């Protein structure tokens, strides 16, 4: 089986492991780190490009573990072994990466690596605008690898509306929620529809209630083709206030999954008071065995409000969203 390394947003390694083994039952995960997974995979490598949360994916030429790793030893280990290249046409350049930052190295070391690739493949050297890249990467966990970059997801917040949740984070949140086919789900702060879109695309459920206070955002969410396809009988999408949810019956929701305001970008004078009202509203509509999955960068305020409302944290993941430290909480009622 060929070996691959893929990178992803920090904090979600638990979700990545679970999701990958469900997608590919024969996959073998060799190393799992914060933001990186190393695995053996015998399927079509193009299937890896379809995974929404992978940023860079590499075909592995060499891995090393230990203390005191450096680029000289890594290049030496690679150039003293025989390797084949998954992509063996086009052009290439060499990149050196130290703890997720591109690094400068001695030119002779770069040439040594370049000469090896030229001698071992049909790739031609192009340092300015190549079609392919070979990375020599060293991480702080005492892990290093050389890999051929086969897939790169070029996605930034520039592709999104202001405040819109990135689709891969929305997908991670849905995976973390452990969605069941009989779930009645509520997303009361839908914004631009990131979470509902992932729910409709990738998951099975009984019913989905989607709402927001802003009519423009609700209309935009409704217009997303994935939600339009799921609308008949499965979707209720409307303008509504999350702090009262008058259209939702008591104890009728099995899962609330949402990214509520953080109070950084919205005009909310007291985010703690806002979260208190939010949890009171959720408490009314949530079934006795219901779950809450919530993303927030206002961790202290959200945790305090949840505890006051009678909810406990069953699990949590910590990540970065728009440069801010945030957490995804899986909450259940105190028994």
GROMACS .gro file of C-alpha atoms in nm:
model
  335
    1UNK     CA    1   0.000   0.000   0.000
    2UNK     CA    2   0.124   0.348  -0.084
    3UNK     CA    3   0.179   0.595   0.197
    4UNK     CA    4   0.034   0.946   0.204
    5UNK     CA    5   0.040   1.246   0.435
    6UNK     CA    6  -0.239   1.503   0.447
    7UNK     CA    7  -0.270   1.823   0.646
    8UNK     CA    8  -0.584   1.982   0.789
    9UNK     CA    9  -0.702   2.253   1.028
   10UNK     CA   10  -0.556   2.226   1.377
   11UNK     CA   11  -0.753   2.057   1.652
   12UNK     CA   12  -0.965   1.811   1.454
   13UNK     CA   13  -0.744   1.500   1.447
   14UNK     CA   14  -0.998   1.296   1.643
   15UNK     CA   15  -1.265   1.375   1.383
   16UNK     CA   16  -1.028   1.308   1.092
   17UNK     CA   17  -0.940   0.963   1.226
   18UNK     CA   18  -1.305   0.869   1.267
   19UNK     CA   19  -1.412   1.006   0.930
   20UNK     CA   20  -1.127   0.850   0.731
   21UNK     CA   21  -1.181   0.502   0.874
   22UNK     CA   22  -1.553   0.525   0.792
   23UNK     CA   23  -1.482   0.638   0.434
   24UNK     CA   24  -1.206   0.388   0.370
   25UNK     CA   25  -1.236   0.080   0.597
   26UNK     CA   26  -0.904  -0.062   0.470
   27UNK     CA   27  -0.703   0.254   0.536
   28UNK     CA   28  -0.423   0.219   0.793
   29UNK     CA   29  -0.338   0.529   0.993
   30UNK     CA   30   0.031   0.528   1.084
   31UNK     CA   31   0.071   0.863   1.259
   32UNK     CA   32  -0.187   1.115   1.374
   33UNK     CA   33  -0.075   1.460   1.487
   34UNK     CA   34  -0.228   1.800   1.533
   35UNK     CA   35  -0.311   1.903   1.177
   36UNK     CA   36  -0.145   1.603   1.006
   37UNK     CA   37  -0.233   1.242   0.929
   38UNK     CA   38   0.008   0.982   0.785
   39UNK     CA   39  -0.159   0.673   0.639
   40UNK     CA   40  -0.142   0.378   0.400
   41UNK     CA   41  -0.404   0.380   0.124
   42UNK     CA   42  -0.443   0.139  -0.167
   43UNK     CA   43  -0.728   0.316  -0.347
   44UNK     CA   44  -0.726   0.573  -0.627
   45UNK     CA   45  -0.533   0.874  -0.497
   46UNK     CA   46  -0.783   1.100  -0.675
   47UNK     CA   47  -1.034   1.001  -0.407
   48UNK     CA   48  -0.818   1.185  -0.155
   49UNK     CA   49  -0.863   1.510  -0.349
   50UNK     CA   50  -1.239   1.494  -0.281
   51UNK     CA   51  -1.195   1.513   0.097
   52UNK     CA   52  -1.308   1.863   0.187
   53UNK     CA   53  -1.088   1.909   0.492
   54UNK     CA   54  -0.752   1.810   0.342
   55UNK     CA   55  -0.531   2.109   0.264
   56UNK     CA   56  -0.211   1.955   0.125
   57UNK     CA   57  -0.179   1.587   0.039
   58UNK     CA   58   0.161   1.425  -0.028
   59UNK     CA   59   0.271   1.096  -0.175
   60UNK     CA   60   0.534   0.987   0.077
   61UNK     CA   61   0.890   0.921  -0.033
   62UNK     CA   62   1.046   0.900   0.315
   63UNK     CA   63   0.959   0.950   0.681
   64UNK     CA   64   1.187   0.984   0.984
   65UNK     CA   65   1.133   1.001   1.359
   66UNK     CA   66   1.358   1.109   1.642
   67UNK     CA   67   1.515   1.404   1.816
   68UNK     CA   68   1.752   1.646   1.647
   69UNK     CA   69   1.610   1.595   1.298
   70UNK     CA   70   1.754   1.827   1.034
   71UNK     CA   71   1.736   1.881   0.661
   72UNK     CA   72   2.083   1.737   0.597
   73UNK     CA   73   1.988   1.403   0.749
   74UNK     CA   74   1.647   1.401   0.577
   75UNK     CA   75   1.793   1.477   0.233
   76UNK     CA   76   2.062   1.218   0.296
   77UNK     CA   77   1.807   0.951   0.384
   78UNK     CA   78   1.603   1.026   0.072
   79UNK     CA   79   1.892   1.043  -0.175
   80UNK     CA   80   2.042   0.717  -0.047
   81UNK     CA   81   1.726   0.520  -0.123
   82UNK     CA   82   1.528   0.428  -0.432
   83UNK     CA   83   1.191   0.596  -0.480
   84UNK     CA   84   0.925   0.614  -0.746
   85UNK     CA   85   0.712   0.922  -0.804
   86UNK     CA   86   0.335   0.907  -0.822
   87UNK     CA   87   0.327   1.204  -1.062
   88UNK     CA   88   0.616   1.153  -1.303
   89UNK     CA   89   0.561   1.416  -1.568
   90UNK     CA   90   0.583   1.794  -1.580
   91UNK     CA   91   0.818   2.011  -1.375
   92UNK     CA   92   0.915   2.038  -1.009
   93UNK     CA   93   1.085   2.245  -0.744
   94UNK     CA   94   1.213   2.161  -0.397
   95UNK     CA   95   1.060   2.318  -0.085
   96UNK     CA   96   1.193   2.298   0.270
   97UNK     CA   97   0.945   2.340   0.556
   98UNK     CA   98   1.030   2.378   0.926
   99UNK     CA   99   0.734   2.365   1.165
  100UNK     CA  100   0.487   2.471   0.895
  101UNK     CA  101   0.701   2.761   0.771
  102UNK     CA  102   0.903   2.762   0.450
  103UNK     CA  103   1.273   2.763   0.536
  104UNK     CA  104   1.591   2.869   0.358
  105UNK     CA  105   1.872   2.613   0.337
  106UNK     CA  106   2.219   2.595   0.187
  107UNK     CA  107   2.207   2.603  -0.193
  108UNK     CA  108   2.423   2.293  -0.214
  109UNK     CA  109   2.167   2.097  -0.016
  110UNK     CA  110   1.890   2.214  -0.249
  111UNK     CA  111   2.094   2.114  -0.554
  112UNK     CA  112   2.159   1.774  -0.401
  113UNK     CA  113   1.788   1.716  -0.363
  114UNK     CA  114   1.718   1.851  -0.714
  115UNK     CA  115   1.981   1.626  -0.871
  116UNK     CA  116   1.829   1.324  -0.699
  117UNK     CA  117   1.480   1.398  -0.835
  118UNK     CA  118   1.620   1.460  -1.185
  119UNK     CA  119   1.804   1.128  -1.176
  120UNK     CA  120   1.515   0.931  -1.027
  121UNK     CA  121   1.220   1.065  -1.226
  122UNK     CA  122   1.108   1.208  -1.558
  123UNK     CA  123   1.036   1.545  -1.396
  124UNK     CA  124   1.222   1.853  -1.516
  125UNK     CA  125   1.345   2.133  -1.292
  126UNK     CA  126   1.152   2.463  -1.281
  127UNK     CA  127   1.217   2.672  -0.971
  128UNK     CA  128   0.972   2.953  -1.063
  129UNK     CA  129   0.643   2.802  -1.180
  130UNK     CA  130   0.652   2.423  -1.160
  131UNK     CA  131   0.359   2.186  -1.196
  132UNK     CA  132   0.479   1.982  -0.900
  133UNK     CA  133   0.661   2.027  -0.569
  134UNK     CA  134   0.875   1.797  -0.354
  135UNK     CA  135   0.866   1.894   0.014
  136UNK     CA  136   1.119   1.817   0.284
  137UNK     CA  137   0.932   1.889   0.607
  138UNK     CA  138   1.033   1.874   0.975
  139UNK     CA  139   0.773   1.903   1.252
  140UNK     CA  140   0.819   1.984   1.619
  141UNK     CA  141   0.682   1.644   1.728
  142UNK     CA  142   1.004   1.474   1.616
  143UNK     CA  143   0.863   1.371   1.280
  144UNK     CA  144   0.999   1.451   0.934
  145UNK     CA  145   0.900   1.350   0.584
  146UNK     CA  146   0.978   1.397   0.218
  147UNK     CA  147   0.672   1.394  -0.002
  148UNK     CA  148   0.551   1.471  -0.351
  149UNK     CA  149   0.268   1.725  -0.330
  150UNK     CA  150  -0.020   1.571  -0.526
  151UNK     CA  151  -0.310   1.787  -0.411
  152UNK     CA  152  -0.327   2.143  -0.281
  153UNK     CA  153  -0.647   2.316  -0.175
  154UNK     CA  154  -0.612   2.687  -0.236
  155UNK     CA  155  -0.891   2.828  -0.024
  156UNK     CA  156  -0.897   3.142   0.183
  157UNK     CA  157  -1.153   3.359   0.357
  158UNK     CA  158  -1.149   3.580   0.043
  159UNK     CA  159  -1.380   3.322  -0.114
  160UNK     CA  160  -1.637   3.372   0.162
  161UNK     CA  161  -1.881   3.635   0.274
  162UNK     CA  162  -1.770   3.829   0.582
  163UNK     CA  163  -1.834   3.610   0.884
  164UNK     CA  164  -1.914   3.299   0.680
  165UNK     CA  165  -1.793   2.973   0.832
  166UNK     CA  166  -1.543   2.783   0.621
  167UNK     CA  167  -1.702   2.471   0.468
  168UNK     CA  168  -1.439   2.230   0.602
  169UNK     CA  169  -1.497   2.358   0.958
  170UNK     CA  170  -1.872   2.321   0.909
  171UNK     CA  171  -1.816   1.963   0.794
  172UNK     CA  172  -1.593   1.888   1.093
  173UNK     CA  173  -1.860   2.022   1.329
  174UNK     CA  174  -2.122   1.798   1.167
  175UNK     CA  175  -1.895   1.494   1.200
  176UNK     CA  176  -1.826   1.579   1.564
  177UNK     CA  177  -2.202   1.592   1.629
  178UNK     CA  178  -2.238   1.221   1.548
  179UNK     CA  179  -2.554   1.280   1.342
  180UNK     CA  180  -2.812   1.003   1.337
  181UNK     CA  181  -3.065   0.926   1.065
  182UNK     CA  182  -3.356   0.983   1.306
  183UNK     CA  183  -3.229   1.321   1.431
  184UNK     CA  184  -3.448   1.629   1.425
  185UNK     CA  185  -3.189   1.904   1.393
  186UNK     CA  186  -3.199   2.277   1.464
  187UNK     CA  187  -2.953   2.534   1.327
  188UNK     CA  188  -3.086   2.866   1.464
  189UNK     CA  189  -2.794   3.091   1.360
  190UNK     CA  190  -2.760   2.972   1.001
  191UNK     CA  191  -2.582   3.281   0.869
  192UNK     CA  192  -2.482   3.206   0.510
  193UNK     CA  193  -2.579   2.841   0.543
  194UNK     CA  194  -2.242   2.669   0.590
  195UNK     CA  195  -2.358   2.411   0.844
  196UNK     CA  196  -2.697   2.336   0.678
  197UNK     CA  197  -2.521   2.290   0.343
  198UNK     CA  198  -2.285   2.029   0.483
  199UNK     CA  199  -2.573   1.856   0.661
  200UNK     CA  200  -2.773   1.833   0.338
  201UNK     CA  201  -2.475   1.721   0.129
  202UNK     CA  202  -2.317   1.457   0.349
  203UNK     CA  203  -2.555   1.339   0.624
  204UNK     CA  204  -2.890   1.167   0.676
  205UNK     CA  205  -3.147   1.301   0.925
  206UNK     CA  206  -3.521   1.314   0.985
  207UNK     CA  207  -3.584   1.691   0.981
  208UNK     CA  208  -3.379   2.012   0.969
  209UNK     CA  209  -3.495   2.346   1.107
  210UNK     CA  210  -3.284   2.636   0.982
  211UNK     CA  211  -3.328   2.999   1.083
  212UNK     CA  212  -3.165   3.337   1.130
  213UNK     CA  213  -3.279   3.687   1.224
  214UNK     CA  214  -3.156   3.837   0.896
  215UNK     CA  215  -3.394   3.780   0.605
  216UNK     CA  216  -3.119   3.826   0.345
  217UNK     CA  217  -2.913   3.542   0.493
  218UNK     CA  218  -3.214   3.313   0.518
  219UNK     CA  219  -3.298   3.374   0.152
  220UNK     CA  220  -2.937   3.307   0.053
  221UNK     CA  221  -2.935   2.985   0.255
  222UNK     CA  222  -3.261   2.874   0.092
  223UNK     CA  223  -3.112   2.933  -0.251
  224UNK     CA  224  -2.820   2.694  -0.202
  225UNK     CA  225  -2.880   2.403  -0.436
  226UNK     CA  226  -2.799   2.136  -0.178
  227UNK     CA  227  -3.072   2.274   0.050
  228UNK     CA  228  -3.318   2.320  -0.234
  229UNK     CA  229  -3.284   1.949  -0.314
  230UNK     CA  230  -3.353   1.861   0.051
  231UNK     CA  231  -3.635   2.109   0.099
  232UNK     CA  232  -3.937   1.888   0.042
  233UNK     CA  233  -4.042   1.744   0.376
  234UNK     CA  234  -3.695   1.763   0.532
  235UNK     CA  235  -3.622   2.135   0.560
  236UNK     CA  236  -3.792   2.422   0.740
  237UNK     CA  237  -3.601   2.743   0.665
  238UNK     CA  238  -3.732   3.077   0.791
  239UNK     CA  239  -3.659   3.407   0.962
  240UNK     CA  240  -3.674   3.348   1.338
  241UNK     CA  241  -3.522   3.466   1.665
  242UNK     CA  242  -3.299   3.200   1.824
  243UNK     CA  243  -3.375   3.344   2.167
  244UNK     CA  244  -3.740   3.236   2.158
  245UNK     CA  245  -3.788   2.991   1.866
  246UNK     CA  246  -4.166   3.029   1.865
  247UNK     CA  247  -4.204   2.795   1.566
  248UNK     CA  248  -4.040   2.499   1.746
  249UNK     CA  249  -4.241   2.275   1.982
  250UNK     CA  250  -4.118   2.194   2.331
  251UNK     CA  251  -3.875   1.900   2.357
  252UNK     CA  252  -3.897   1.828   1.982
  253UNK     CA  253  -3.531   1.872   1.884
  254UNK     CA  254  -3.273   1.594   1.928
  255UNK     CA  255  -2.972   1.799   1.814
  256UNK     CA  256  -2.887   2.169   1.807
  257UNK     CA  257  -2.579   2.231   1.594
  258UNK     CA  258  -2.474   2.590   1.545
  259UNK     CA  259  -2.215   2.869   1.533
  260UNK     CA  260  -2.376   3.148   1.738
  261UNK     CA  261  -2.251   3.509   1.750
  262UNK     CA  262  -1.925   3.562   1.934
  263UNK     CA  263  -1.983   3.927   2.015
  264UNK     CA  264  -1.673   4.037   1.825
  265UNK     CA  265  -1.839   4.128   1.497
  266UNK     CA  266  -2.199   4.181   1.606
  267UNK     CA  267  -2.353   4.456   1.817
  268UNK     CA  268  -2.408   4.253   2.135
  269UNK     CA  269  -2.347   4.453   2.451
  270UNK     CA  270  -2.321   4.155   2.688
  271UNK     CA  271  -2.233   3.821   2.525
  272UNK     CA  272  -2.274   3.634   2.855
  273UNK     CA  273  -2.633   3.758   2.891
  274UNK     CA  274  -2.692   3.666   2.526
  275UNK     CA  275  -2.567   3.312   2.583
  276UNK     CA  276  -2.782   3.281   2.896
  277UNK     CA  277  -3.093   3.359   2.688
  278UNK     CA  278  -2.973   3.128   2.410
  279UNK     CA  279  -2.934   2.830   2.640
  280UNK     CA  280  -3.274   2.897   2.797
  281UNK     CA  281  -3.427   2.886   2.450
  282UNK     CA  282  -3.240   2.567   2.363
  283UNK     CA  283  -3.344   2.406   2.690
  284UNK     CA  284  -3.711   2.446   2.600
  285UNK     CA  285  -3.694   2.290   2.252
  286UNK     CA  286  -3.434   2.020   2.323
  287UNK     CA  287  -3.548   1.667   2.404
  288UNK     CA  288  -3.447   1.526   2.742
  289UNK     CA  289  -3.172   1.316   2.578
  290UNK     CA  290  -3.085   1.584   2.322
  291UNK     CA  291  -2.738   1.714   2.234
  292UNK     CA  292  -2.590   2.055   2.167
  293UNK     CA  293  -2.288   2.105   1.939
  294UNK     CA  294  -2.170   2.465   1.945
  295UNK     CA  295  -1.872   2.653   1.803
  296UNK     CA  296  -1.755   2.966   1.986
  297UNK     CA  297  -1.445   3.171   2.051
  298UNK     CA  298  -1.608   3.307   2.370
  299UNK     CA  299  -1.518   2.994   2.561
  300UNK     CA  300  -1.539   3.123   2.917
  301UNK     CA  301  -1.877   3.287   2.868
  302UNK     CA  302  -2.025   2.990   2.682
  303UNK     CA  303  -1.903   2.736   2.937
  304UNK     CA  304  -2.042   2.940   3.226
  305UNK     CA  305  -2.380   2.988   3.057
  306UNK     CA  306  -2.402   2.619   2.968
  307UNK     CA  307  -2.334   2.515   3.327
  308UNK     CA  308  -2.590   2.759   3.463
  309UNK     CA  309  -2.851   2.623   3.222
  310UNK     CA  310  -2.790   2.266   3.335
  311UNK     CA  311  -2.568   2.138   3.054
  312UNK     CA  312  -2.232   1.967   3.085
  313UNK     CA  313  -1.946   1.934   2.838
  314UNK     CA  314  -1.920   1.574   2.719
  315UNK     CA  315  -1.641   1.649   2.473
  316UNK     CA  316  -1.467   1.947   2.317
  317UNK     CA  317  -1.216   2.026   2.042
  318UNK     CA  318  -0.997   2.335   2.032
  319UNK     CA  319  -0.896   2.505   1.708
  320UNK     CA  320  -0.833   2.839   1.537
  321UNK     CA  321  -1.105   3.018   1.341
  322UNK     CA  322  -1.020   3.344   1.168
  323UNK     CA  323  -0.708   3.364   1.383
  324UNK     CA  324  -0.903   3.334   1.709
  325UNK     CA  325  -0.882   3.049   1.957
  326UNK     CA  326  -1.217   2.872   1.943
  327UNK     CA  327  -1.373   2.548   2.061
  328UNK     CA  328  -1.641   2.308   1.945
  329UNK     CA  329  -1.845   2.181   2.239
  330UNK     CA  330  -2.053   1.864   2.260
  331UNK     CA  331  -2.300   1.928   2.542
  332UNK     CA  332  -2.565   1.716   2.709
  333UNK     CA  333  -2.797   1.770   3.002
  334UNK     CA  334  -2.675   1.713   3.356
  335UNK     CA  335  -2.846   1.402   3.486
   0.00000   0.00000   0.00000
